[in-house]
Coordinates of C-alpha atoms and ligand atoms in Angstrom, one line a residue:
M217 CA 30.1 -52.9 6.0
V218 CA 27.8 -50.9 3.7
D219 CA 24.4 -52.4 2.8
P220 CA 24.9 -53.7 -0.7
R221 CA 21.2 -53.5 -1.3
L222 CA 21.4 -49.8 -1.6
A223 CA 23.2 -50.2 -4.9
P224 CA 22.1 -53.5 -6.6
T225 CA 22.7 -51.7 -10.0
P226 CA 24.8 -48.7 -10.6
P227 CA 23.5 -45.5 -9.0
M228 CA 21.8 -42.9 -11.4
G229 CA 21.0 -39.3 -11.0
F230 CA 22.4 -35.8 -11.2
N231 CA 25.4 -34.0 -9.6
T232 CA 26.2 -30.3 -9.7
W233 CA 30.0 -30.4 -10.2
N234 CA 30.7 -30.8 -13.9
R235 CA 28.5 -28.0 -15.1
F236 CA 28.2 -25.6 -12.1
G237 CA 31.4 -26.1 -10.0
I238 CA 30.8 -24.2 -6.7
E239 CA 28.2 -21.9 -8.3
I240 CA 25.3 -23.7 -6.7
D241 CA 22.3 -22.7 -4.6
E242 CA 18.9 -23.9 -3.5
R243 CA 17.2 -22.5 -6.6
L244 CA 19.3 -24.6 -8.9
M245 CA 18.5 -27.7 -6.8
T246 CA 14.8 -27.0 -6.7
E247 CA 14.7 -26.3 -10.5
T248 CA 16.8 -29.5 -11.1
I249 CA 14.4 -31.5 -9.0
A250 CA 11.5 -30.2 -11.1
A251 CA 13.3 -30.7 -14.4
I252 CA 14.2 -34.3 -13.6
C253 CA 10.6 -35.1 -13.0
E254 CA 9.2 -33.1 -16.0
E255 CA 11.8 -34.5 -18.4
G256 CA 10.8 -38.1 -17.4
L257 CA 14.3 -38.7 -16.1
R258 CA 13.2 -39.8 -12.7
D259 CA 11.1 -42.5 -14.2
L260 CA 14.1 -43.8 -16.2
G261 CA 15.9 -44.3 -12.9
Y262 CA 17.8 -41.0 -12.4
I263 CA 16.8 -40.6 -8.8
Y264 CA 19.7 -39.0 -6.9
V265 CA 20.0 -35.2 -7.0
N266 CA 23.4 -34.6 -5.6
L267 CA 25.1 -31.5 -4.2
D268 CA 28.9 -31.4 -4.8
D269 CA 31.6 -29.2 -3.2
G270 CA 30.4 -25.6 -2.4
W271 CA 27.3 -26.1 -0.3
M272 CA 28.8 -25.3 3.0
A273 CA 29.7 -22.1 4.7
P274 CA 33.4 -21.2 4.9
E275 CA 33.6 -22.0 8.6
R276 CA 31.9 -24.3 11.1
D277 CA 29.6 -22.6 13.6
A278 CA 30.5 -21.8 17.2
L279 CA 29.4 -25.3 18.2
G280 CA 31.7 -26.9 15.6
R281 CA 28.8 -27.9 13.3
L282 CA 29.0 -27.9 9.6
V283 CA 26.5 -25.3 8.2
P284 CA 25.1 -24.7 4.8
D285 CA 26.2 -21.5 3.2
P286 CA 23.6 -19.0 4.4
Q287 CA 23.5 -16.9 1.2
R288 CA 23.2 -19.9 -1.2
F289 CA 21.2 -22.2 1.0
P290 CA 19.2 -19.9 3.3
H291 CA 16.7 -22.6 4.1
G292 CA 19.3 -25.2 4.8
I293 CA 19.5 -28.7 3.4
G294 CA 16.6 -30.4 5.1
P295 CA 13.9 -28.6 3.1
L296 CA 15.8 -29.6 -0.1
A297 CA 15.8 -33.2 1.0
D298 CA 12.1 -32.9 1.7
A299 CA 11.4 -31.5 -1.7
A300 CA 13.4 -34.3 -3.3
H301 CA 11.5 -36.9 -1.4
K302 CA 8.2 -35.4 -2.2
A303 CA 9.2 -35.6 -5.9
G304 CA 10.1 -39.3 -5.5
L305 CA 13.8 -38.5 -5.6
K306 CA 16.8 -38.7 -3.2
L307 CA 19.2 -36.1 -2.1
G308 CA 23.0 -36.4 -2.1
I309 CA 25.6 -34.3 -0.3
Y310 CA 29.3 -34.0 -0.4
S311 CA 32.2 -33.9 2.2
D312 CA 35.8 -34.9 2.3
C313 CA 38.2 -37.1 4.3
G314 CA 40.5 -34.3 5.2
H315 CA 40.3 -31.0 7.1
R316 CA 39.1 -29.1 4.0
T317 CA 37.3 -29.9 0.8
C318 CA 39.1 -29.5 -2.5
K319 CA 37.7 -25.9 -2.7
G320 CA 39.0 -25.1 0.8
L321 CA 35.6 -25.4 2.7
P322 CA 35.3 -27.2 6.0
A323 CA 35.4 -31.1 5.7
S324 CA 34.8 -34.0 8.0
Y325 CA 38.2 -35.1 9.4
G326 CA 37.7 -35.4 13.2
H327 CA 34.0 -34.6 12.8
E328 CA 32.8 -37.8 11.1
R329 CA 30.3 -38.7 13.8
E330 CA 28.6 -35.3 14.1
D331 CA 28.6 -34.6 10.3
A332 CA 27.1 -38.0 9.6
Q333 CA 24.4 -37.3 12.2
A334 CA 23.7 -33.9 10.7
F335 CA 23.3 -35.4 7.2
A336 CA 21.0 -38.1 8.5
A337 CA 18.9 -35.5 10.4
W338 CA 18.6 -33.5 7.2
G339 CA 17.3 -36.6 5.4
V340 CA 20.3 -37.0 3.1
D341 CA 20.4 -40.3 1.1
F342 CA 23.8 -40.3 -0.6
L343 CA 27.2 -39.1 0.5
K344 CA 30.1 -38.4 -1.9
Y345 CA 33.3 -38.3 0.2
D346 CA 36.4 -36.7 -1.4
W347 CA 40.2 -37.0 -0.8
C348 CA 41.6 -33.5 -0.6
H349 CA 43.7 -32.0 2.3
V350 CA 44.2 -35.4 3.9
P351 CA 46.5 -35.1 6.9
F352 CA 48.8 -38.0 6.0
E353 CA 51.2 -36.8 8.6
D354 CA 48.8 -38.2 11.2
F355 CA 49.4 -41.6 9.8
P356 CA 53.2 -42.1 9.8
G357 CA 54.4 -45.1 7.8
R358 CA 51.0 -45.8 6.3
T359 CA 50.4 -46.1 2.6
H360 CA 47.6 -44.1 0.9
A361 CA 45.6 -47.2 0.6
E362 CA 45.8 -47.8 4.3
V363 CA 44.9 -44.3 5.3
A364 CA 42.0 -44.4 2.8
Q365 CA 40.7 -47.5 4.4
I366 CA 40.9 -46.0 7.8
L367 CA 39.2 -42.7 6.8
Y368 CA 36.5 -44.2 4.6
G369 CA 36.1 -46.8 7.3
R370 CA 35.5 -44.0 9.8
I371 CA 32.8 -42.3 7.8
E372 CA 31.2 -45.6 6.9
A373 CA 30.9 -46.4 10.6
A374 CA 29.7 -42.9 11.4
V375 CA 27.0 -43.2 8.8
A376 CA 25.9 -46.6 10.1
A377 CA 25.7 -45.2 13.6
A378 CA 23.7 -42.2 12.4
G379 CA 21.0 -44.8 11.4
R380 CA 19.9 -43.4 8.0
P381 CA 20.6 -45.5 5.0
M382 CA 23.0 -43.6 2.7
L383 CA 24.7 -44.6 -0.4
L384 CA 28.5 -44.0 0.0
S385 CA 30.5 -42.7 -3.0
M386 CA 34.2 -43.0 -2.4
C387 CA 36.0 -40.3 -4.4
N388 CA 39.8 -40.9 -3.9
W389 CA 40.6 -40.8 -7.6
G390 CA 41.9 -44.4 -7.7
D391 CA 44.6 -43.6 -5.2
G392 CA 45.8 -47.0 -3.8
E393 CA 43.6 -49.0 -6.1
P394 CA 40.3 -48.7 -4.2
W395 CA 38.7 -51.3 -6.5
R396 CA 40.8 -53.9 -4.6
W397 CA 39.5 -52.9 -1.2
G398 CA 36.5 -50.5 -1.6
R399 CA 33.7 -53.1 -1.7
G400 CA 32.1 -53.0 1.7
L401 CA 33.4 -49.5 2.5
A402 CA 31.5 -47.8 -0.2
H403 CA 29.0 -48.5 -3.0
M404 CA 31.1 -47.0 -5.7
W405 CA 34.7 -45.9 -5.9
R406 CA 36.3 -43.5 -8.4
T407 CA 38.9 -45.2 -10.5
T408 CA 40.5 -42.2 -12.1
D409 CA 41.3 -38.5 -11.8
D410 CA 38.5 -36.0 -12.7
I411 CA 37.0 -36.2 -16.1
V412 CA 37.3 -33.1 -18.3
D413 CA 34.8 -32.2 -21.1
A414 CA 37.0 -33.2 -23.9
Y415 CA 37.4 -36.3 -26.0
R416 CA 41.2 -36.1 -26.1
R417 CA 43.5 -33.5 -24.7
E418 CA 47.0 -33.0 -25.9
T419 CA 48.4 -31.6 -22.7
S420 CA 48.5 -34.0 -19.8
G421 CA 47.4 -32.6 -16.5
W422 CA 45.8 -33.8 -13.4
S423 CA 42.5 -34.6 -14.9
G424 CA 41.6 -37.0 -17.7
D425 CA 39.9 -36.8 -21.1
L426 CA 37.2 -39.3 -22.1
S427 CA 39.5 -41.7 -24.0
T428 CA 42.0 -41.7 -21.1
I429 CA 39.5 -42.3 -18.5
F430 CA 37.8 -45.0 -20.5
R431 CA 41.0 -46.9 -20.9
L432 CA 41.8 -46.7 -17.2
N433 CA 38.4 -48.0 -16.1
A434 CA 37.8 -50.6 -18.9
V435 CA 40.3 -53.1 -17.6
L436 CA 38.8 -53.2 -14.1
D437 CA 35.8 -55.3 -15.0
E438 CA 36.5 -58.1 -12.5
F439 CA 36.0 -55.6 -9.5
A440 CA 32.4 -54.3 -10.4
G441 CA 29.2 -56.0 -9.3
P442 CA 26.0 -55.6 -7.4
G443 CA 26.7 -53.5 -4.3
G444 CA 29.9 -52.0 -5.5
W445 CA 30.8 -50.3 -8.8
N446 CA 33.8 -48.9 -10.5
D447 CA 33.2 -45.1 -11.0
P448 CA 35.0 -43.5 -14.0
D449 CA 33.5 -40.1 -13.0
M450 CA 30.4 -38.3 -14.1
L451 CA 28.8 -37.6 -17.4
E452 CA 29.8 -34.6 -19.4
I453 CA 27.0 -35.0 -22.0
G454 CA 25.5 -31.7 -22.8
N455 CA 28.3 -29.5 -21.5
G456 CA 29.6 -28.5 -25.0
G457 CA 33.2 -29.7 -25.1
M458 CA 32.5 -32.8 -27.3
T459 CA 30.6 -33.6 -30.4
T460 CA 27.3 -35.4 -30.2
T461 CA 29.0 -38.6 -31.5
E462 CA 31.5 -38.3 -28.6
Y463 CA 28.8 -37.8 -26.1
Q464 CA 27.0 -40.8 -27.5
T465 CA 30.3 -42.6 -26.9
Q466 CA 30.5 -41.5 -23.3
F467 CA 27.0 -42.8 -22.7
S468 CA 27.6 -46.1 -24.5
L469 CA 30.9 -46.8 -22.8
W470 CA 29.6 -45.9 -19.3
C471 CA 26.5 -48.1 -19.8
L472 CA 28.7 -51.0 -21.0
M473 CA 31.1 -50.6 -18.1
A474 CA 28.1 -50.6 -15.6
A475 CA 29.2 -47.2 -14.4
P476 CA 27.2 -44.9 -12.2
L477 CA 25.2 -42.5 -14.5
L478 CA 25.3 -39.1 -12.8
I479 CA 24.3 -36.5 -15.2
G480 CA 26.5 -33.4 -15.0
T481 CA 24.7 -30.8 -17.3
D482 CA 22.0 -28.2 -16.9
L483 CA 18.8 -30.1 -16.9
R484 CA 16.7 -26.9 -17.3
A485 CA 18.2 -26.3 -20.6
M486 CA 18.9 -29.5 -22.4
S487 CA 19.3 -29.8 -26.2
E488 CA 17.4 -32.3 -28.2
D489 CA 20.6 -34.3 -28.7
T490 CA 21.4 -34.4 -24.9
R491 CA 17.9 -35.5 -24.1
R492 CA 18.0 -38.2 -26.7
I493 CA 21.3 -39.6 -25.4
L494 CA 20.4 -39.4 -21.7
T495 CA 17.0 -41.0 -22.2
N496 CA 18.0 -44.0 -24.3
R497 CA 16.1 -46.6 -22.4
E498 CA 17.7 -49.5 -24.1
L499 CA 21.2 -48.2 -23.2
I500 CA 20.1 -47.5 -19.6
A501 CA 18.8 -51.1 -19.4
I502 CA 22.4 -52.3 -20.3
D503 CA 23.8 -50.2 -17.5
Q504 CA 21.1 -51.3 -15.1
D505 CA 21.1 -55.0 -16.0
P506 CA 20.5 -57.0 -12.9
L507 CA 23.4 -59.4 -13.5
G508 CA 25.6 -56.4 -12.8
R509 CA 28.6 -57.3 -14.9
Q510 CA 31.0 -54.7 -16.3
A511 CA 31.8 -55.3 -20.0
V512 CA 35.1 -57.1 -20.8
L513 CA 37.4 -55.5 -23.3
A514 CA 37.3 -58.4 -25.6
D515 CA 39.5 -57.0 -28.3
D516 CA 41.6 -53.9 -28.6
R517 CA 43.5 -53.4 -31.8
D518 CA 44.6 -50.4 -33.7
G519 CA 42.4 -48.1 -31.6
I520 CA 39.2 -50.3 -32.1
C521 CA 37.8 -51.6 -28.9
L522 CA 35.3 -54.5 -28.8
L523 CA 33.4 -54.7 -25.5
T524 CA 31.1 -57.5 -24.4
K525 CA 28.8 -57.5 -21.4
P526 CA 26.8 -60.6 -20.5
L527 CA 23.2 -59.7 -19.4
A528 CA 20.7 -61.4 -17.2
G529 CA 18.7 -64.0 -19.1
G530 CA 21.4 -64.8 -21.6
D531 CA 21.5 -61.8 -23.9
V532 CA 24.8 -60.1 -24.6
A533 CA 25.5 -56.4 -25.1
V534 CA 28.3 -55.7 -27.6
G535 CA 30.1 -52.4 -28.0
L536 CA 32.4 -51.3 -30.8
F537 CA 34.3 -48.1 -30.1
N538 CA 36.5 -46.4 -32.7
E539 CA 39.0 -44.4 -30.7
R540 CA 40.7 -43.1 -33.8
D541 CA 40.2 -40.0 -35.9
A542 CA 39.5 -41.9 -39.1
A543 CA 36.5 -44.1 -40.0
A544 CA 37.1 -47.8 -39.7
A545 CA 35.4 -51.2 -40.0
Y546 CA 35.8 -54.2 -37.7
A547 CA 34.8 -57.7 -38.4
I548 CA 32.4 -58.9 -35.7
D549 CA 32.1 -62.6 -35.4
W550 CA 28.5 -62.6 -34.1
R551 CA 28.2 -66.4 -33.5
R552 CA 31.2 -66.3 -31.2
I553 CA 29.9 -63.7 -28.8
A554 CA 26.2 -64.6 -29.2
P555 CA 24.1 -66.3 -26.6
T556 CA 25.6 -69.7 -26.6
A557 CA 22.9 -72.2 -27.5
A558 CA 21.3 -69.9 -30.2
R559 CA 21.1 -71.2 -33.7
E560 CA 20.2 -67.8 -35.0
V561 CA 20.9 -64.5 -33.4
L562 CA 19.0 -61.2 -33.3
A563 CA 21.2 -58.1 -33.2
R564 CA 19.4 -54.9 -32.2
D565 CA 21.3 -51.7 -32.7
L566 CA 20.6 -49.6 -29.6
W567 CA 21.2 -46.3 -31.2
T568 CA 19.3 -46.7 -34.5
G569 CA 16.7 -49.3 -33.3
E570 CA 17.4 -51.4 -36.3
Q571 CA 17.0 -55.1 -35.6
R572 CA 18.1 -58.0 -37.8
R573 CA 19.2 -61.7 -37.8
V574 CA 23.0 -62.1 -38.0
R575 CA 25.3 -65.1 -38.5
G576 CA 29.0 -65.5 -39.0
R577 CA 31.3 -62.6 -39.4
E578 CA 30.4 -59.1 -40.6
D579 CA 32.2 -56.0 -41.3
C580 CA 30.8 -53.3 -39.1
P581 CA 31.7 -49.7 -40.0
V582 CA 32.2 -47.2 -37.1
L583 CA 32.8 -43.5 -37.5
P584 CA 35.7 -41.7 -35.8
H585 CA 35.1 -41.5 -32.0
E586 CA 31.8 -43.4 -32.4
T587 CA 30.6 -46.2 -30.2
R588 CA 28.0 -48.6 -31.7
V589 CA 26.1 -50.8 -29.3
W590 CA 24.1 -54.0 -30.1
R591 CA 22.0 -56.2 -27.9
L592 CA 22.2 -59.8 -29.0
S593 CA 19.6 -62.3 -28.2
A594 CA 18.5 -65.8 -29.4
A595 CA 16.1 -65.7 -32.3
L596 CA 13.1 -67.6 -31.2
D597 CA 12.2 -69.4 -34.5
Ligands
GAL227 C1 37.5 -33.4 -6.8 C2 36.4 -34.5 -7.2 C3 35.4 -33.9 -8.1 C4 34.7 -32.8 -7.3 C5 35.7 -31.7 -6.8 C6 35.1 -30.7 -5.9 O1 38.3 -34.0 -5.9 O2 37.1 -35.5 -7.8 O3 34.5 -34.8 -8.5 O4 34.0 -33.3 -6.3 O5 36.8 -32.4 -6.1 O6 36.0 -29.8 -5.4

């Protein structure tokens, strides 16, 4: 059983994959650690700095140990973990259930114990564990869900035995519905294929665009909660494939869905818009709310989605997402979704900062692909 106290709220940080793929090295990591601190992101809660696929050398060493790529990480992983810790951050690493990672590098099948020990010895705090090249033939008659439970169980036990607390991120793309059995084996579980940096893609492929991923994850609200979170994959904000409105939508929807917030862009070169989105404190507070509830898709008609997320202390977050390509308006019945006993309700728009008293129903305009978010609270007088 993983320790649920490692993820009382959805994990936040940075991961190399979406922006850099396997083009990663220790300089990128060191500069990212510096940027997270300088940009004030650490103090907003983005504390994990995570390596994804590509950090390891093409083969294990003569003793069977997993080794960092000597060109890209000449000083190894330990010093990076030390640098992260010195900066008040935590270091994440990546491996895979199978013989090889998705990029064909050595992975942990049959080496779970020694790899977990190496990660612990290096000072690693977070392990993303992928699902490529799994030898299903070794598990005749077993379903994918059963094999996943065996292999994620093995790494969970190996990490526990290694003795260093590590947040476990299960990355099996929703195969076998991990939201039904992932709690206890990991602190977060991917619910979908990989996200691509596009709002909507006409061709269907292995990976999913923003609106597809949102729809797959939005209906899984009952499975998220403190200690274990649905993971609709990482943020694409800042990577260039979507408009600012669409990136605001990703951030809004991810916060409403209590998703892990793993930044996937180059933090050394953020635009003003990217910075503004990723540092929206009030949205982050919705994601990190201690009650730990994922928003419910309360209404879903003609491409307009209404999401409501109860918050600790009785407030409610409300999201209005216009999935369509044309501007729209939706009549929100504030009193129906407001904090129950309140006679009058304050609605604070978390993107504009505008705050007003609301009552009854009101037509709320919403731009194409936009998501508006309000925080409702009881008006005190
Ligand atoms: C995929 C995973 C991605 C990334 C990639 C690395 O399976 O879903 O998030 O880790 O592998 O090769």
